[in-house]
Amino acid sequence: MAKLALIRSLSDIDIRLVRIFIVVTECGGFAASELELNIGRSTISKHISDLEARVGLKLCNRGPSGFSLTPEGEQVLAAARKLLSSIDGFQSEIDNIHTNLTGTLRIGLFDQSTTNPNAHIHKAIRSFDHVAPDVALEIALDPPSTLEARIADGTMDVAIVPVHRKSTLLAYTPLYTEHMTLYCGEGHLLFDADPDASAADLDLSGHKYAGYAFNSPNMKAGQNLGLKRAARVQEEEALFLLIQSGCYLGYLADHVARPLLRRGRLRPVAAAETSYASTFAAIVRKKPLPDRKTLEFLECLKAAHGNLAQ
């Protein structure tokens, strides 16, 4: 007797699992897909197991011998690609039917985008509202790794993130830069140190350091200085709080630090050696091609940010 289908109707979660399954197969395994999906191997494995439970089939072999698809997995992969192609085609056709752009544009941002004088996202939103007044906006604030993962799996349309390690699944449009410096707060042992002292003279590795808990230019800069994190954060607001305590060194965007710097409550630490510039870029999926409203918003972002985005 033939088995009854376990999936009687598809949910958004099912479609997300299908997208992850496709990325894993294209990368050739769980380990290789960690960077592309920006999630850990154990989480990827659970997602694949969840999909196998949903379809009632073993989709892949994983173990010491490596990753490979089962015969059933090959068939499900082909069906999955057809499914996503149909969904994306349907969305594009509906979008093209409308003379005016409609639907919802899902935008992702990292912390403190509104206070960077080089960021003109608000201008892009204003321009977009003129050309697409019927499009609703959803804006989420998340760490860059989460935003990249959501763009890759199709649950977000466009995001603006600091460029660190580029994914082959995403297209990057540079928009603006952000200048970062290592700071300490009032009461820290280095607060009254010679501003011209070198990082070596200050023995930075002997002080507690607060940094982001995800891969980012911030993490790389701290590692280059030999700093070991004594506190991990997800948002710049939490990082700011730890630095203000006077107990931790940490990186802040100069535009974020400026108000307290003027009031004498923050000090840069070996700025000539610790400072760096980070480029922020708009990211979208390469395949399938973004829909009309996403491409229109991308053009608004490029126009708002001028030369760097050209």
Short mmCIF file of C-alpha atoms in Angstrom, two decimals, residues 85-274:
data_model
loop_
_atom_site.label_atom_id
_atom_site.label_comp_id
_atom_site.label_asym_id
_atom_site.label_seq_id
_atom_site.Cartn_x
_atom_site.Cartn_y
_atom_site.Cartn_z
CA SER A 85 11.20 28.33 -9.09
CA SER A 86 7.40 28.23 -9.17
CA ILE A 87 7.07 30.34 -6.03
CA ASP A 88 9.54 32.96 -7.25
CA GLY A 89 7.96 32.96 -10.71
CA PHE A 90 4.50 33.44 -9.21
CA GLN A 91 5.69 36.34 -7.06
CA SER A 92 7.38 38.02 -10.01
CA GLU A 93 4.37 37.59 -12.31
CA ILE A 94 1.97 39.01 -9.75
CA ASP A 95 4.38 41.90 -9.19
CA ASN A 96 4.58 42.58 -12.92
CA ILE A 97 0.79 42.58 -13.31
CA HIS A 98 0.53 45.67 -11.16
CA THR A 99 1.28 48.98 -12.82
CA ASN A 100 2.14 50.25 -9.35
CA LEU A 101 4.45 48.28 -7.11
CA THR A 102 2.63 46.51 -4.28
CA GLY A 103 3.29 43.96 -1.58
CA THR A 104 5.73 44.10 1.33
CA LEU A 105 9.43 44.95 1.22
CA ARG A 106 11.37 43.27 4.03
CA ILE A 107 14.45 45.33 4.99
CA GLY A 108 17.20 44.39 7.45
CA LEU A 109 19.52 46.83 9.22
CA PHE A 110 22.38 46.60 11.69
CA ASP A 111 22.65 48.81 14.80
CA GLN A 112 23.06 52.58 14.72
CA SER A 113 22.38 53.04 11.01
CA THR A 114 20.45 56.24 11.71
CA THR A 115 23.30 58.08 13.47
CA ASN A 116 26.04 57.52 10.88
CA PRO A 117 26.40 60.78 8.90
CA ASN A 118 27.51 58.73 5.88
CA ALA A 119 24.32 56.64 5.91
CA HIS A 120 21.45 58.04 3.86
CA ILE A 121 19.01 55.16 4.19
CA HIS A 122 16.28 57.59 5.22
CA LYS A 123 16.69 59.41 1.90
CA ALA A 124 16.38 56.13 0.03
CA ILE A 125 13.17 55.34 1.93
CA ARG A 126 11.80 58.77 1.05
CA SER A 127 12.60 58.26 -2.65
CA PHE A 128 11.14 54.78 -2.60
CA ASP A 129 7.92 56.03 -1.02
CA HIS A 130 7.51 58.43 -3.95
CA VAL A 131 7.81 55.68 -6.59
CA ALA A 132 6.18 52.84 -4.62
CA PRO A 133 3.70 54.37 -2.14
CA ASP A 134 1.61 51.17 -2.04
CA VAL A 135 4.46 48.96 -0.83
CA ALA A 136 4.43 48.21 2.89
CA LEU A 137 7.76 48.13 4.72
CA GLU A 138 8.96 45.69 7.35
CA ILE A 139 12.26 46.66 9.00
CA ALA A 140 14.21 44.36 11.31
CA LEU A 141 17.34 45.10 13.35
CA ASP A 142 19.58 42.05 13.64
CA PRO A 143 23.26 41.04 13.70
CA PRO A 144 24.88 40.86 10.23
CA SER A 145 25.10 37.05 10.28
CA THR A 146 21.34 36.79 10.91
CA LEU A 147 20.57 39.30 8.16
CA GLU A 148 22.79 37.45 5.65
CA ALA A 149 21.14 34.15 6.53
CA ARG A 150 17.65 35.63 6.04
CA ILE A 151 18.59 37.08 2.66
CA ALA A 152 20.03 33.71 1.62
CA ASP A 153 16.94 31.75 2.66
CA GLY A 154 14.53 34.25 1.11
CA THR A 155 12.80 35.45 4.28
CA MET A 156 14.17 38.99 3.80
CA ASP A 157 14.47 41.02 0.59
CA VAL A 158 17.35 43.44 1.18
CA ALA A 159 19.69 44.16 4.09
CA ILE A 160 22.49 46.61 4.86
CA VAL A 161 25.47 45.05 6.64
CA PRO A 162 29.18 45.68 7.24
CA VAL A 163 31.14 43.72 4.64
CA HIS A 164 33.26 41.01 6.24
CA ARG A 165 33.32 37.69 4.43
CA LYS A 166 31.32 37.70 1.22
CA SER A 167 28.89 34.89 0.45
CA THR A 168 28.73 33.52 -3.09
CA LEU A 169 24.93 33.42 -2.75
CA LEU A 170 24.61 37.18 -2.29
CA ALA A 171 25.17 40.30 -4.39
CA TYR A 172 26.82 43.25 -2.63
CA THR A 173 26.38 46.97 -3.40
CA PRO A 174 28.76 49.17 -1.33
CA LEU A 175 26.94 52.18 0.11
CA TYR A 176 28.92 53.99 2.81
CA THR A 177 31.77 53.67 5.30
CA GLU A 178 31.93 53.72 9.07
CA HIS A 179 35.03 54.65 11.06
CA MET A 180 35.71 52.53 14.15
CA THR A 181 38.09 53.16 17.06
CA LEU A 182 38.99 51.30 20.26
CA TYR A 183 37.64 53.20 23.30
CA CYS A 184 37.67 53.03 27.07
CA GLY A 185 35.31 54.68 29.53
CA GLU A 186 35.79 56.97 32.49
CA GLY A 187 37.44 55.10 35.35
CA HIS A 188 39.35 52.65 33.14
CA LEU A 189 43.05 52.19 33.85
CA LEU A 190 43.87 53.55 30.37
CA PHE A 191 41.53 56.53 30.57
CA ASP A 192 44.34 58.95 31.49
CA ALA A 193 47.04 57.23 29.42
CA ASP A 194 49.17 59.17 26.95
CA PRO A 195 46.99 59.51 23.80
CA ASP A 196 50.11 59.06 21.66
CA ALA A 197 51.18 55.83 23.40
CA SER A 198 51.39 52.75 21.18
CA ALA A 199 49.27 49.64 21.59
CA ALA A 200 52.39 47.73 22.66
CA ASP A 201 53.23 50.32 25.33
CA LEU A 202 49.71 50.11 26.72
CA ASP A 203 49.76 46.29 26.82
CA LEU A 204 46.16 46.07 25.54
CA SER A 205 46.01 42.29 25.88
CA GLY A 206 46.15 42.73 29.67
CA HIS A 207 42.77 44.48 29.74
CA LYS A 208 39.25 43.09 29.49
CA TYR A 209 37.73 43.45 26.04
CA ALA A 210 34.08 43.49 24.98
CA GLY A 211 33.26 42.54 21.42
CA TYR A 212 30.60 41.17 19.13
CA ALA A 213 29.73 37.49 19.39
CA PHE A 214 29.54 37.04 15.62
CA ASN A 215 31.94 37.20 12.69
CA SER A 216 32.43 40.83 11.75
CA PRO A 217 35.15 43.43 11.04
CA ASN A 218 34.92 44.21 14.77
CA MET A 219 35.88 40.64 15.67
CA LYS A 220 38.78 40.63 13.23
CA ALA A 221 40.15 43.95 14.52
CA GLY A 222 40.12 42.69 18.10
CA GLN A 223 41.87 39.47 17.12
CA ASN A 224 44.56 41.42 15.23
CA LEU A 225 45.35 43.29 18.45
CA GLY A 226 45.56 40.06 20.43
CA LEU A 227 42.51 41.00 22.53
CA LYS A 228 40.49 38.23 24.17
CA ARG A 229 36.81 38.84 24.73
CA ALA A 230 35.73 38.95 28.35
CA ALA A 231 32.21 39.95 27.30
CA ARG A 232 30.18 39.06 24.19
CA VAL A 233 27.35 41.18 22.83
CA GLN A 234 24.90 41.14 19.93
CA GLU A 235 24.14 44.87 19.71
CA GLU A 236 26.19 48.06 19.78
CA GLU A 237 24.01 49.48 22.55
CA ALA A 238 25.19 46.68 24.89
CA LEU A 239 28.78 47.24 23.79
CA PHE A 240 28.46 50.96 24.51
CA LEU A 241 27.17 50.20 28.01
CA LEU A 242 30.12 47.92 28.84
CA ILE A 243 32.68 50.47 27.62
CA GLN A 244 30.96 53.23 29.64
CA SER A 245 31.34 51.10 32.77
CA GLY A 246 35.09 51.73 32.71
CA CYS A 247 35.77 48.00 32.99
CA TYR A 248 36.16 47.09 29.30
CA LEU A 249 37.90 48.16 26.14
CA GLY A 250 35.74 47.96 23.04
CA TYR A 251 35.24 49.21 19.49
CA LEU A 252 32.62 51.84 18.75
CA ALA A 253 31.72 53.74 15.62
CA ASP A 254 33.15 57.23 16.03
CA HIS A 255 29.76 58.83 15.34
CA VAL A 256 28.28 56.78 18.21
CA ALA A 257 31.10 57.68 20.63
CA ARG A 258 31.23 61.39 19.72
CA PRO A 259 28.66 62.76 22.25
CA LEU A 260 30.37 61.14 25.26
CA LEU A 261 33.79 61.90 23.84
CA ARG A 262 32.92 65.60 23.84
CA ARG A 263 31.74 65.35 27.45
CA GLY A 264 35.02 63.71 28.47
CA ARG A 265 33.50 60.35 29.40
CA LEU A 266 35.21 58.29 26.70
CA ARG A 267 38.79 58.17 25.44
CA PRO A 268 40.21 56.64 22.26
CA VAL A 269 42.93 54.06 22.87
CA ALA A 270 46.01 54.06 20.59
CA ALA A 271 43.75 55.43 17.85
CA ALA A 272 46.49 55.57 15.21
CA GLU A 273 46.89 51.78 15.45
CA THR A 274 43.46 50.56 16.48
#
